Short mmCIF file of C-alpha atoms in Angstrom, two decimals:
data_model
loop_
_atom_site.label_atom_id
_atom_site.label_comp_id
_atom_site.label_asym_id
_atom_site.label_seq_id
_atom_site.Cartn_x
_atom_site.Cartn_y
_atom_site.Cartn_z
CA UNK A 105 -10.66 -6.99 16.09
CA UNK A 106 -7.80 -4.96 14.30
CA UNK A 107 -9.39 -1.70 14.59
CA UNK A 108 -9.39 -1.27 11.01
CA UNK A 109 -11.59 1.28 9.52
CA UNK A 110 -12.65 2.43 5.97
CA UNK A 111 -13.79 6.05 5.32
CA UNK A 112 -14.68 6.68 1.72
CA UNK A 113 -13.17 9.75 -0.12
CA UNK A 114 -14.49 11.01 -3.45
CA UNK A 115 -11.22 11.56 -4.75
CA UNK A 116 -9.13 8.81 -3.18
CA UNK A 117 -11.78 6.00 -3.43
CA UNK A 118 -12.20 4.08 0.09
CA UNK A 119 -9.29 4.51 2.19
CA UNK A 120 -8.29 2.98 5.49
CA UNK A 121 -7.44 4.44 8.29
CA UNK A 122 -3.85 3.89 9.40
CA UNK A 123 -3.67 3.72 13.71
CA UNK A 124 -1.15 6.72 14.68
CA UNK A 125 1.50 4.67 16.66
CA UNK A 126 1.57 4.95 20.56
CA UNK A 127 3.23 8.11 21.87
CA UNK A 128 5.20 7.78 24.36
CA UNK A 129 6.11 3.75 24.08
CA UNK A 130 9.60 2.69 23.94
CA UNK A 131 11.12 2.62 20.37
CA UNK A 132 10.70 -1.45 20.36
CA UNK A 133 7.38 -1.00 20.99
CA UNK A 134 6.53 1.31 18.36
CA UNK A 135 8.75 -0.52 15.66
CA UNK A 136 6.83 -3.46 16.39
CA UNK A 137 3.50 -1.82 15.98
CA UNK A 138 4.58 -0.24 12.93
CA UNK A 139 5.35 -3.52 11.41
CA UNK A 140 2.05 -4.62 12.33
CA UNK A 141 -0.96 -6.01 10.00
CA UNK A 142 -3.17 -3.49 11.53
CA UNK A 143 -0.76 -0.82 10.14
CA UNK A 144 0.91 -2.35 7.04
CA UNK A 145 -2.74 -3.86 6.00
CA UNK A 146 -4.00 0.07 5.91
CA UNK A 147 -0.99 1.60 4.45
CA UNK A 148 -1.49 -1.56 1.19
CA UNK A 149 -4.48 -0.91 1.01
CA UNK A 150 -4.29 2.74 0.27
CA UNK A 151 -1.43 2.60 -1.66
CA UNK A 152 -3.87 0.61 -4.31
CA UNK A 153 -5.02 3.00 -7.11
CA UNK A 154 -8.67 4.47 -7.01
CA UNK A 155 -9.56 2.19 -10.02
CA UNK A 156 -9.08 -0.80 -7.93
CA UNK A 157 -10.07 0.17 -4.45
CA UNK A 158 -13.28 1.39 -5.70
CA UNK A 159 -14.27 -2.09 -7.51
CA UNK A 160 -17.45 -3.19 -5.27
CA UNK A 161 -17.39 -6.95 -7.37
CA UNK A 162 -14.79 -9.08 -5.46
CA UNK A 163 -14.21 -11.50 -8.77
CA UNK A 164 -13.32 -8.25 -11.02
CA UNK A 165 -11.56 -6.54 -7.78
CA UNK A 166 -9.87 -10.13 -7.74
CA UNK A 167 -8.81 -9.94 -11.63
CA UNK A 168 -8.03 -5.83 -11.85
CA UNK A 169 -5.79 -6.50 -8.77
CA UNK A 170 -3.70 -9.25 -10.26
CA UNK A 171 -2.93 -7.42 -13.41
CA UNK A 172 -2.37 -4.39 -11.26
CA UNK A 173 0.40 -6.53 -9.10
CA UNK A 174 2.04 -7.99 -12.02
CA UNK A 175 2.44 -4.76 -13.75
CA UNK A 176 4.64 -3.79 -10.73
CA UNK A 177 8.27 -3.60 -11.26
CA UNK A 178 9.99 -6.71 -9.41
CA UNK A 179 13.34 -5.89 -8.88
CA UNK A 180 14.14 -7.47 -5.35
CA UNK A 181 17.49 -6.50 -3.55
CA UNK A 182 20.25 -8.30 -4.63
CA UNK A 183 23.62 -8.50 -2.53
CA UNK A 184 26.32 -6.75 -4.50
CA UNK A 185 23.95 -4.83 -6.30
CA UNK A 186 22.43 -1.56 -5.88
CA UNK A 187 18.16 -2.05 -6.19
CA UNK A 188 16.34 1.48 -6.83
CA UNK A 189 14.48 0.56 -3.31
CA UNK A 190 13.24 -2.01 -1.28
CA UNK A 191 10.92 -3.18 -3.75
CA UNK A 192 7.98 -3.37 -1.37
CA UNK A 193 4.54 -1.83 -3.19
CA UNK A 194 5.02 0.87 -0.67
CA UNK A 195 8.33 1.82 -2.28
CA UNK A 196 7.13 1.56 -5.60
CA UNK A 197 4.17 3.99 -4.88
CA UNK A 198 6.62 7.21 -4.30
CA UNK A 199 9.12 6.12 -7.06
CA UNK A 200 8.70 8.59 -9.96
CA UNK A 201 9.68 5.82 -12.73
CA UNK A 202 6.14 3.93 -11.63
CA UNK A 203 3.76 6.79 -11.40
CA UNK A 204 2.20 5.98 -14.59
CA UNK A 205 0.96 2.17 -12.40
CA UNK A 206 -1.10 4.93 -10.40
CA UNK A 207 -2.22 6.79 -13.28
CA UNK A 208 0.74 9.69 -12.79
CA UNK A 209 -0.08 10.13 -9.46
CA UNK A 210 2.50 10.55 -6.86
CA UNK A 211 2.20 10.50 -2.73
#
Protein backbone atom coordinates (compact mmCIF):
# COMPACT_ATOMS: atom_id res chain seq x y z
CA UNK A 1 0.00 0.00 0.00
CA UNK A 2 1.34 3.58 -0.93
CA UNK A 3 -0.79 5.42 1.37
CA UNK A 4 -2.26 7.30 -1.34
CA UNK A 5 -5.43 9.08 -0.76
CA UNK A 6 -8.02 11.08 -2.85
CA UNK A 7 -10.20 13.79 -1.21
CA UNK A 8 -12.52 15.47 -3.65
CA UNK A 9 -12.67 19.36 -3.80
CA UNK A 10 -15.42 21.25 -5.59
CA UNK A 11 -13.15 23.60 -7.01
CA UNK A 12 -9.98 21.59 -7.60
CA UNK A 13 -11.72 18.34 -8.81
CA UNK A 14 -10.27 15.11 -6.87
CA UNK A 15 -6.99 15.76 -5.48
CA UNK A 16 -4.46 13.53 -3.80
CA UNK A 17 -3.02 13.86 -0.87
CA UNK A 18 0.74 14.43 -0.96
CA UNK A 19 2.58 12.52 2.45
CA UNK A 20 4.41 15.55 4.37
CA UNK A 21 8.04 14.16 4.37
CA UNK A 22 9.51 12.74 7.71
CA UNK A 23 10.68 15.40 10.17
CA UNK A 24 13.45 14.88 11.65
CA UNK A 25 15.19 12.15 9.07
CA UNK A 26 18.51 12.80 7.71
CA UNK A 27 18.53 14.90 4.45
CA UNK A 28 19.19 11.46 2.33
CA UNK A 29 16.36 10.18 3.73
CA UNK A 30 14.03 12.81 2.98
CA UNK A 31 15.45 13.41 -0.65
CA UNK A 32 14.77 9.95 -1.26
CA UNK A 33 11.23 10.07 -0.06
CA UNK A 34 10.63 13.09 -1.92
CA UNK A 35 11.58 11.42 -5.08
CA UNK A 36 9.27 8.78 -4.28
CA UNK A 37 6.07 7.42 -6.35
CA UNK A 38 4.04 7.86 -3.31
CA UNK A 39 4.97 11.60 -3.48
CA UNK A 40 5.67 12.40 -7.17
CA UNK A 41 2.42 10.12 -8.13
CA UNK A 42 0.26 12.80 -5.84
CA UNK A 43 1.99 15.89 -6.81
CA UNK A 44 1.12 14.55 -11.09
CA UNK A 45 -1.77 13.91 -10.30
CA UNK A 46 -2.82 17.24 -8.98
CA UNK A 47 -0.98 19.13 -11.19
CA UNK A 48 -3.63 17.66 -13.97
CA UNK A 49 -6.33 20.30 -14.75
CA UNK A 50 -9.91 19.94 -13.17
CA UNK A 51 -11.27 19.03 -16.69
CA UNK A 52 -9.28 15.93 -16.68
CA UNK A 53 -9.09 14.81 -13.11
CA UNK A 54 -12.73 14.99 -12.86
CA UNK A 55 -13.41 12.56 -16.02
CA UNK A 56 -15.10 9.40 -14.15
CA UNK A 57 -14.88 7.31 -17.91
CA UNK A 58 -11.30 5.85 -17.99
CA UNK A 59 -11.42 5.57 -22.13
CA UNK A 60 -12.31 9.51 -22.40
CA UNK A 61 -9.96 10.23 -19.16
CA UNK A 62 -7.52 8.03 -21.39
CA UNK A 63 -8.10 10.28 -24.68
CA UNK A 64 -8.54 14.00 -22.80
CA UNK A 65 -5.21 13.07 -21.07
CA UNK A 66 -3.21 12.37 -24.18
CA UNK A 67 -4.19 15.50 -25.93
CA UNK A 68 -3.65 17.24 -22.65
CA UNK A 69 0.17 15.75 -22.56
CA UNK A 70 0.90 16.51 -26.06
CA UNK A 71 -0.22 20.00 -25.82
CA UNK A 72 2.63 20.41 -23.25
CA UNK A 73 5.60 22.28 -24.29
CA UNK A 74 8.64 19.70 -24.78
CA UNK A 75 11.60 21.52 -24.55
CA UNK A 76 14.06 19.07 -22.67
CA UNK A 77 17.47 20.47 -21.32
CA UNK A 78 19.98 20.63 -23.71
CA UNK A 79 23.82 20.96 -22.75
CA UNK A 80 25.03 24.33 -23.95
CA UNK A 81 21.74 25.66 -23.94
CA UNK A 82 19.72 27.48 -21.53
CA UNK A 83 15.92 25.45 -21.23
CA UNK A 84 13.16 27.80 -19.49
CA UNK A 85 13.08 24.79 -16.74
CA UNK A 86 13.40 21.34 -16.21
CA UNK A 87 10.70 20.49 -18.42
CA UNK A 88 9.04 18.11 -16.00
CA UNK A 89 4.89 18.71 -16.00
CA UNK A 90 5.59 19.99 -12.57
CA UNK A 91 7.67 22.81 -14.02
CA UNK A 92 5.41 23.53 -16.66
CA UNK A 93 2.43 23.94 -14.18
CA UNK A 94 4.00 27.30 -12.45
CA UNK A 95 5.46 28.65 -15.78
CA UNK A 96 3.36 31.69 -16.75
CA UNK A 97 3.89 31.06 -20.70
CA UNK A 98 1.64 27.60 -20.13
CA UNK A 99 -1.12 28.83 -17.94
CA UNK A 100 -3.51 28.89 -20.69
CA UNK A 101 -2.80 24.38 -20.70
CA UNK A 102 -4.58 24.89 -17.18
CA UNK A 103 -7.15 27.15 -18.31
CA UNK A 104 -5.07 30.49 -16.93
CA UNK A 105 -4.65 29.08 -13.80
CA UNK A 106 -1.48 29.38 -11.95
CA UNK A 107 -0.17 27.44 -8.53
Amino acid sequence: DLGISFHPRSRLGTQAIVPPLTRGANTKFQSMQDGSFSVIGPKLWNAVPYYLNSIADFPSFKGYLTTFLLSVPDKPPVRGYSSPNSNSLLAWRTESSASALWGGQQV
